[in-house]
Short mmCIF file of C-alpha atoms in Angstrom, two decimals:
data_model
loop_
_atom_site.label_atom_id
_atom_site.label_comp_id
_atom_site.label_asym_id
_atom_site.label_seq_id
_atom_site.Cartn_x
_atom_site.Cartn_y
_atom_site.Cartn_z
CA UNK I 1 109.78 18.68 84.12
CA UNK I 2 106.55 17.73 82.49
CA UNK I 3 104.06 20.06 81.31
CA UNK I 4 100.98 19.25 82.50
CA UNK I 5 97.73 20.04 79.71
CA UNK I 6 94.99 22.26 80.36
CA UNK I 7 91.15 22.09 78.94
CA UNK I 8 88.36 24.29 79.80
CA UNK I 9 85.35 23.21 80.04
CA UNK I 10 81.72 25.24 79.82
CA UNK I 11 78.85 22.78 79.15
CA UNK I 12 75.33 22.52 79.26
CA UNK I 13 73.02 19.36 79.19
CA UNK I 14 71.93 20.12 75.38
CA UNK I 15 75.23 20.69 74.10
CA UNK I 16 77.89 17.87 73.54
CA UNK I 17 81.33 19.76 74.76
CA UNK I 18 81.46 17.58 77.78
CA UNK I 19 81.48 14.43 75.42
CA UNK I 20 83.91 15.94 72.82
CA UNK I 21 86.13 16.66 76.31
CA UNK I 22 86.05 12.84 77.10
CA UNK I 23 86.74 12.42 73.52
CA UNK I 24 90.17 14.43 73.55
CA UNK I 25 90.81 12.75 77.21
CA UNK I 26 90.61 9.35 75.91
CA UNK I 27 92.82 10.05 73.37
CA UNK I 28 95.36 12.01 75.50
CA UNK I 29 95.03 9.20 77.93
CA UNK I 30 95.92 6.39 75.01
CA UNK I 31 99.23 8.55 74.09
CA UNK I 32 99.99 10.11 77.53
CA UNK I 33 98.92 7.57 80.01
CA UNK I 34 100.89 9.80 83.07
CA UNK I 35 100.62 13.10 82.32
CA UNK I 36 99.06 15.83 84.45
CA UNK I 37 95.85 16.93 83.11
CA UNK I 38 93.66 20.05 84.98
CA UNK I 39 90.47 21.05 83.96
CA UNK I 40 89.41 24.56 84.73
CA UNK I 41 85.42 24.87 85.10
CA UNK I 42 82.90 27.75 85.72
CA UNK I 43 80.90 26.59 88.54
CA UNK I 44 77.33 25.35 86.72
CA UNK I 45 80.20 23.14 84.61
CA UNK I 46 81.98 22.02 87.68
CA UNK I 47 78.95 21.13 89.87
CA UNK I 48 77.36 18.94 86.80
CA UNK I 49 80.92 17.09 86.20
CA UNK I 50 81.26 16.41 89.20
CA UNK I 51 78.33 14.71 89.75
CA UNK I 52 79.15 12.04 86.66
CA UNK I 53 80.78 9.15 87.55
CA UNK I 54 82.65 8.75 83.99
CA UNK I 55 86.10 6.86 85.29
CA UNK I 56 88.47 9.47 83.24
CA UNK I 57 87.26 12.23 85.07
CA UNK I 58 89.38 10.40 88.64
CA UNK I 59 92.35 11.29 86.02
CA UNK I 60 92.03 14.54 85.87
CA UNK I 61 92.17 17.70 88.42
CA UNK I 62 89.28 19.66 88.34
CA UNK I 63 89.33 23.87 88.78
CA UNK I 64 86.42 25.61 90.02
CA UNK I 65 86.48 29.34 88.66
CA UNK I 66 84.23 31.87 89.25
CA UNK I 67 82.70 33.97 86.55
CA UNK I 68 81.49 37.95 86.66
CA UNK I 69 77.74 37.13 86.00
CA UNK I 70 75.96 37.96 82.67
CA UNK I 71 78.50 36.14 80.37
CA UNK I 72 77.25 33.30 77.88
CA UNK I 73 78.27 29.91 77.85
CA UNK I 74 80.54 31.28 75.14
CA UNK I 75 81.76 33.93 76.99
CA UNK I 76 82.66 32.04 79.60
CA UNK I 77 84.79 29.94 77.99
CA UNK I 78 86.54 32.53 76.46
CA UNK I 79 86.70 34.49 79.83
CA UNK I 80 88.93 31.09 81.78
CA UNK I 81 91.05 30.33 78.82
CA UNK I 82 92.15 34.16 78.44
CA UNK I 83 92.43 34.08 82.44
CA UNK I 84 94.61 30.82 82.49
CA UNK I 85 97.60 32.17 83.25
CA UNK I 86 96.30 33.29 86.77
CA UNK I 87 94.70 30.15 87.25
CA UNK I 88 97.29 27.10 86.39
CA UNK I 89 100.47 27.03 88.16
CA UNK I 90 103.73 25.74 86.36
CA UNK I 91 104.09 25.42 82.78
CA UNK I 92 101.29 23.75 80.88
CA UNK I 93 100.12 22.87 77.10
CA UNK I 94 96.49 24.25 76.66
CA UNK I 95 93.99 22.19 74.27
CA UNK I 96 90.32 22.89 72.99
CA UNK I 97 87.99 20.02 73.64
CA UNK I 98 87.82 19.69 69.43
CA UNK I 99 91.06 17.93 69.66
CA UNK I 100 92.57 14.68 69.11
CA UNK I 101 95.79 13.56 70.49
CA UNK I 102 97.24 10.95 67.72
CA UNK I 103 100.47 10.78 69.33
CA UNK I 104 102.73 10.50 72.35
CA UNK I 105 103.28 14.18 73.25
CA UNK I 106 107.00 13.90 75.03
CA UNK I 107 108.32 16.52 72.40
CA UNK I 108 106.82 19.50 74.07
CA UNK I 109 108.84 18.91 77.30
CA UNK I 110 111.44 20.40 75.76
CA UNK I 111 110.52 23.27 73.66
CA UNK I 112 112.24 26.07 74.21
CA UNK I 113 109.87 29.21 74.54
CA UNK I 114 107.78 31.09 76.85
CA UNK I 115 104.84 31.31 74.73
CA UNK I 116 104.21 29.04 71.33
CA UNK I 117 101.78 28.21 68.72
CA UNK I 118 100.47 27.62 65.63
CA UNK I 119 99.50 29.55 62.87
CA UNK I 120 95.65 29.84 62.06
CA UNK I 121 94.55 27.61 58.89
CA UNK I 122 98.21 26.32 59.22
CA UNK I 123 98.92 29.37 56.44
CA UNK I 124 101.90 31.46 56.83
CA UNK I 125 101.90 33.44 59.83
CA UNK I 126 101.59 36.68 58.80
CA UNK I 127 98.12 35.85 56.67
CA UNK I 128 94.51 36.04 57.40
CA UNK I 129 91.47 35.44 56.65
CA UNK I 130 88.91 38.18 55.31
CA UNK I 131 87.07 36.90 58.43
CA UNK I 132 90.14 37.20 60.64
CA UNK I 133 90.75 40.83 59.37
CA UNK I 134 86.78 41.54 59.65
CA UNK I 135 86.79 40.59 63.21
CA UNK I 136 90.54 42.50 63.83
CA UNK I 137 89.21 45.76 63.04
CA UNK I 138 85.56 45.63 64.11
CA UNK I 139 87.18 44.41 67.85
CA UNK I 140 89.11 47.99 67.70
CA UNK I 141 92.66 46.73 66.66
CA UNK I 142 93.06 47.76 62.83
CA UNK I 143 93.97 45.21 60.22
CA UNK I 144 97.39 44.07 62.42
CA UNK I 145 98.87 44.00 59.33
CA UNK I 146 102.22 41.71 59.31
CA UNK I 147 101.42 40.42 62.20
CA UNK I 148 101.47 37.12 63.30
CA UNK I 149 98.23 35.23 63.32
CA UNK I 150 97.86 31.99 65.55
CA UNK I 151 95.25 29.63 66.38
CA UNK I 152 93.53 29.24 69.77
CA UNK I 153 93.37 25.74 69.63
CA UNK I 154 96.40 24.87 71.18
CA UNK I 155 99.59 26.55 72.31
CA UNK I 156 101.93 25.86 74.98
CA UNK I 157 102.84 28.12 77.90
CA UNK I 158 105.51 28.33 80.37
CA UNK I 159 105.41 29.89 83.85
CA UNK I 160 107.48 33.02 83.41
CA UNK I 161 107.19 36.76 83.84
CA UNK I 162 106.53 37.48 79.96
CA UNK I 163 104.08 34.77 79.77
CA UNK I 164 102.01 36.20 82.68
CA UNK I 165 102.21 39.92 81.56
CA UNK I 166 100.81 38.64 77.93
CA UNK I 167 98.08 37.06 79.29
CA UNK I 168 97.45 40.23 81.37
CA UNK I 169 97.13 41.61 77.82
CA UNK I 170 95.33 39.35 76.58
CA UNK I 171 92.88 39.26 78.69
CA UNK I 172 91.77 42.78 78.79
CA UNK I 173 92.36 42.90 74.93
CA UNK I 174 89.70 40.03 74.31
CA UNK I 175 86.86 41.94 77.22
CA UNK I 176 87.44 45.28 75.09
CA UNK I 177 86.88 42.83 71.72
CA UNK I 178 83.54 41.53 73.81
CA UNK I 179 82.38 45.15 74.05
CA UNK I 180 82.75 45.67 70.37
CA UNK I 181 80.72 42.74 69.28
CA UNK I 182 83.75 40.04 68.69
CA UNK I 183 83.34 37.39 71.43
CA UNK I 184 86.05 35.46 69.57
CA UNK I 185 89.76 35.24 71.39
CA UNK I 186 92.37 34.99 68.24
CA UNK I 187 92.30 38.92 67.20
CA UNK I 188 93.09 39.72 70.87
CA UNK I 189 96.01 37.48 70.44
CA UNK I 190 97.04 38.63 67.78
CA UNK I 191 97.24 42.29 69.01
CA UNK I 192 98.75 40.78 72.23
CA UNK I 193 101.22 39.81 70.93
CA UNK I 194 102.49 42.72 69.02
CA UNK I 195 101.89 44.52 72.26
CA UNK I 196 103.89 42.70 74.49
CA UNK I 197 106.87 42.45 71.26
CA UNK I 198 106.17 38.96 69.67
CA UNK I 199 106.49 36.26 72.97
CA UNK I 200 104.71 33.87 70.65
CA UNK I 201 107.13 31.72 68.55
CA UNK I 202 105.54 29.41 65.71
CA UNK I 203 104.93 25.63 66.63
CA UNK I 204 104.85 23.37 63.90
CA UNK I 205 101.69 22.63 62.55
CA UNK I 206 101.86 18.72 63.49
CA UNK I 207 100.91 19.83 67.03
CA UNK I 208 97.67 21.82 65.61
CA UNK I 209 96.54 20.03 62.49
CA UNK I 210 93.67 21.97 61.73
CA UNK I 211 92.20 19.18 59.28
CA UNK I 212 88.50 21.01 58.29
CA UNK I 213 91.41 24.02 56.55
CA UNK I 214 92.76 23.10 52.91
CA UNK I 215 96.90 23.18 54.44
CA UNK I 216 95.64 21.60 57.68
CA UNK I 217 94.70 18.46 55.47
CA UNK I 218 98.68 18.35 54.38
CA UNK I 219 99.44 17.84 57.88
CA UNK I 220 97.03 14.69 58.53
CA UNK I 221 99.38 12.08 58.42
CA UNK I 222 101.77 13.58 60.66
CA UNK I 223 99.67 15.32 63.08
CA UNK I 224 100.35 15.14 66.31
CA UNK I 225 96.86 16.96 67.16
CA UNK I 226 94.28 16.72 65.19
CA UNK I 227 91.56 19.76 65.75
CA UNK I 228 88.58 19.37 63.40
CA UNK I 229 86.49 23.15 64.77
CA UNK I 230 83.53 22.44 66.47
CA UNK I 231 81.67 25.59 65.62
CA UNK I 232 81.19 24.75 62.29
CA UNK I 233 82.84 22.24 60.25
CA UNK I 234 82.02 19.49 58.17
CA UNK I 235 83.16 17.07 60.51
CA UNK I 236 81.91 18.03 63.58
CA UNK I 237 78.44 17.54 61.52
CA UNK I 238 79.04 13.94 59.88
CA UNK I 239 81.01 12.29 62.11
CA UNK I 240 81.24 13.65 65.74
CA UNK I 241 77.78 14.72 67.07
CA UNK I 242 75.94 11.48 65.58
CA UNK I 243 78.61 9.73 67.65
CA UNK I 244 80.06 11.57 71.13
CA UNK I 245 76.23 12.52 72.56
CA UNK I 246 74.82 8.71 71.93
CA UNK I 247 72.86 6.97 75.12
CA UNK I 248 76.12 5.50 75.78
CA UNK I 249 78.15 8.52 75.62
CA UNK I 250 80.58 7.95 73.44
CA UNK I 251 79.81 4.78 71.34
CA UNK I 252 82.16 2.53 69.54
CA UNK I 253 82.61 4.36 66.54
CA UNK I 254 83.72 7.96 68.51
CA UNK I 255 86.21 5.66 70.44
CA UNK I 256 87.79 4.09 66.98
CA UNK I 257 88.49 7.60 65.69
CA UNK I 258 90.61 7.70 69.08
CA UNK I 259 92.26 3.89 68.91
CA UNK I 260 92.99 4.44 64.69
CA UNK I 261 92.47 8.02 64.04
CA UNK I 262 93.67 8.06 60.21
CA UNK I 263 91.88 5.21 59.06
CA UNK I 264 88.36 5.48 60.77
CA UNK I 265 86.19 9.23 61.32
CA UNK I 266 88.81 11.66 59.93
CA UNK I 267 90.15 9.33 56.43
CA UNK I 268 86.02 9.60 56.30
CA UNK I 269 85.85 13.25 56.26
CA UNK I 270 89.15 14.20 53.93
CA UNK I 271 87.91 11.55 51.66
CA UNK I 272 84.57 13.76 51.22
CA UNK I 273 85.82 16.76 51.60
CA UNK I 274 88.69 16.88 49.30
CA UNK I 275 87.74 15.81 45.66
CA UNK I 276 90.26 16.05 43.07
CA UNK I 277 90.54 20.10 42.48
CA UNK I 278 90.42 21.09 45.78
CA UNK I 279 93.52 18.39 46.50
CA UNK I 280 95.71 20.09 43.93
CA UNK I 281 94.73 23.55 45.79
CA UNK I 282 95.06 21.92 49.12
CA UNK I 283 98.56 20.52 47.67
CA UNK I 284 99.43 23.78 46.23
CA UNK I 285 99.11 25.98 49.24
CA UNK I 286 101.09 23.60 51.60
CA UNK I 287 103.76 24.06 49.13
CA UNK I 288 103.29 27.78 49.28
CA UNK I 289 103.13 28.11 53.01
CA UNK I 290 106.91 29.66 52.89
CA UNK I 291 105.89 32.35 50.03
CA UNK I 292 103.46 34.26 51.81
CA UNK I 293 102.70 36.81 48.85
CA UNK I 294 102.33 33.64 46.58
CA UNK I 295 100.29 31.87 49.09
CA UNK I 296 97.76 34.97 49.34
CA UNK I 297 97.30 35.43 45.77
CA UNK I 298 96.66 31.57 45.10
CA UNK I 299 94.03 32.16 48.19
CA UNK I 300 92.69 34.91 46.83
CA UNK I 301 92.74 33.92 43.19
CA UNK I 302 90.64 30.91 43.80
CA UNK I 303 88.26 32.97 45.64
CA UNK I 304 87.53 34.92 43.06
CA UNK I 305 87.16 32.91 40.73
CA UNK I 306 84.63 30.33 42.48
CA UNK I 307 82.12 33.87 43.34
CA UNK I 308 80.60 32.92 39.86
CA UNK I 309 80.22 29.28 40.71
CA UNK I 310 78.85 29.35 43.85
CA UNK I 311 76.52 32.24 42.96
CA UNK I 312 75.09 29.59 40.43
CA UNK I 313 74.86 26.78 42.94
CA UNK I 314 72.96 28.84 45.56
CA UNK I 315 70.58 30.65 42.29
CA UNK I 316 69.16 26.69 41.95
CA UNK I 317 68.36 26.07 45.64
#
């Protein structure tokens, strides 16, 4: 049976997540031409999408979900895709609208799992960020130390009772991280998972190339996904916002990354973003990504040592 993928959507008229959704659509649509597609909606979202006339939309089903009032845009969006479970019937394969579907996505058909993903940064699994750990213990769940830590971006669900008792979990992890000041879904599903005794087994990170990280860039030319972080990379800034909210939505050069995705907007970005020293670390980590302790002190190494340098950069703004 085919597993039908998931977006949500909360948009505004001065942001540009409706056009990075017809971005990921279009691409989905180029590799996956048949596949189910629902996209779940609060209801300002839903009314204003509804009244486009883009021709993609007529391929996709569109969920109208109501929202407990006082919730940001942000909020919002975290409040459906920690709710999807109750929402989307059958298995499905959830992706964030800063993705790019490179490839025909058959493969996940027949995954066995109830719950899978990949790991954040596309790092070992059991490694974090000092941000990640920051926002871990100021949500209220400790340093989850050894556990598991996966990326939001994308991870495929199936309909079964574990998968619908972690996102019971889940949920009410990520409103008690929202009272502590985190709005951010990852550390409760982290601490989900350890709660609920490790559903989530490890995707490869083809399906989540997470191409603004320095191992995510390893994984470029065999990514199946490509997700280049909205909130703040590099990318997002150069190539996608000049591009997806043009007059014409999105113009001919948002569309190319789609039809030749390694050889127009992303070969772009890596080209700028990786000069020769961060390569070799780049290289050096994706070699490390089975040697967790030696991954971490490589991480943390080069860390240190480029406080001094980038003290000096900022001291001559």
């Amino acid at each position: 049976m085919s597993v039908r993928v998931v977006y949500v959507l909360v948009s505004r008229e001065e942001d540009c997540f409706y056009e990075m959704f017809l971005l990921s659509l279009y691409s989905l649509r180029k590799h996956c031409p048949d596949r189910k597609v629902s996209l779940v909606m609060d209801p300002e979202t839903y009314d204003r999408v509804m009244a486009k006339d883009d021709p993609l939309l007529e391929t996709v089903e569109p969920l109208r979900v109501e929202i407990p009032d006082g919730f940001s845009p942000m909020l919002r969006s975290r409040y459906l895709k920690t709710h999807l479970r109750s929402i989307i019937e059958g298995d499905f394969l959830y992706l964030d609208t800063d993705t790019v579907v490179c490839e025909s996505l058959d493969e996940i058909d027949s995954i066995p799992c109830d719950i899978a993903a990949v790991t954040d940064e596309n790092g070992p699994a059991v490694i974090k960020s000092a941000q990640a750990i920051e926002h871990c213990k100021k949500a209220g769940f400790g340093e989850l130390k050894r556990v598991p830590y996966y990326n939001g971006g994308v991870f495929l669900v199936r309909d079964s009772v574990i998968s619908r008792k972690f996102f019971e979990v889940w949920h009410e992890l990520w409103l008690r991280s929202v009272e502590n000041g985190i709005p951010f879904d990852q550390p409760g599903l982290s601490k989900a998972n350890r709660d609920t005794g490790f559903p989530i087994k490890e995707l490869a990170g083809e399906w989540n190339c997470q191409v603004c990280t320095p191992v995510g860039a390893q994984l470029f030319n065999s990514a199946k996904i490509v997700h280049y972080f909205a909130s703040y990379s590099s990318f997002m800034k150069m190539v996608i916002l000049p591009h997806v909210k043009s007059p014409n939505r999105l113009d001919d050069f948002a569309l190319g990354i789609v039809d030749n995705p390694r050889g127009m907007g992303f070969e772009i970005y890596n080209e700028n973003y990786h000069g020769r020293a961060r390569r070799c670390y780049s290289g050096l980590l994706f070699k490390l990504r089975r040697y967790p302790m030696a991954y971490q002190l490589l991480r943390s190494g080069v860390g240190i040592l480029s406080r001094p340098f980038s003290w000096f950069l900022s001291s001559k703004k």
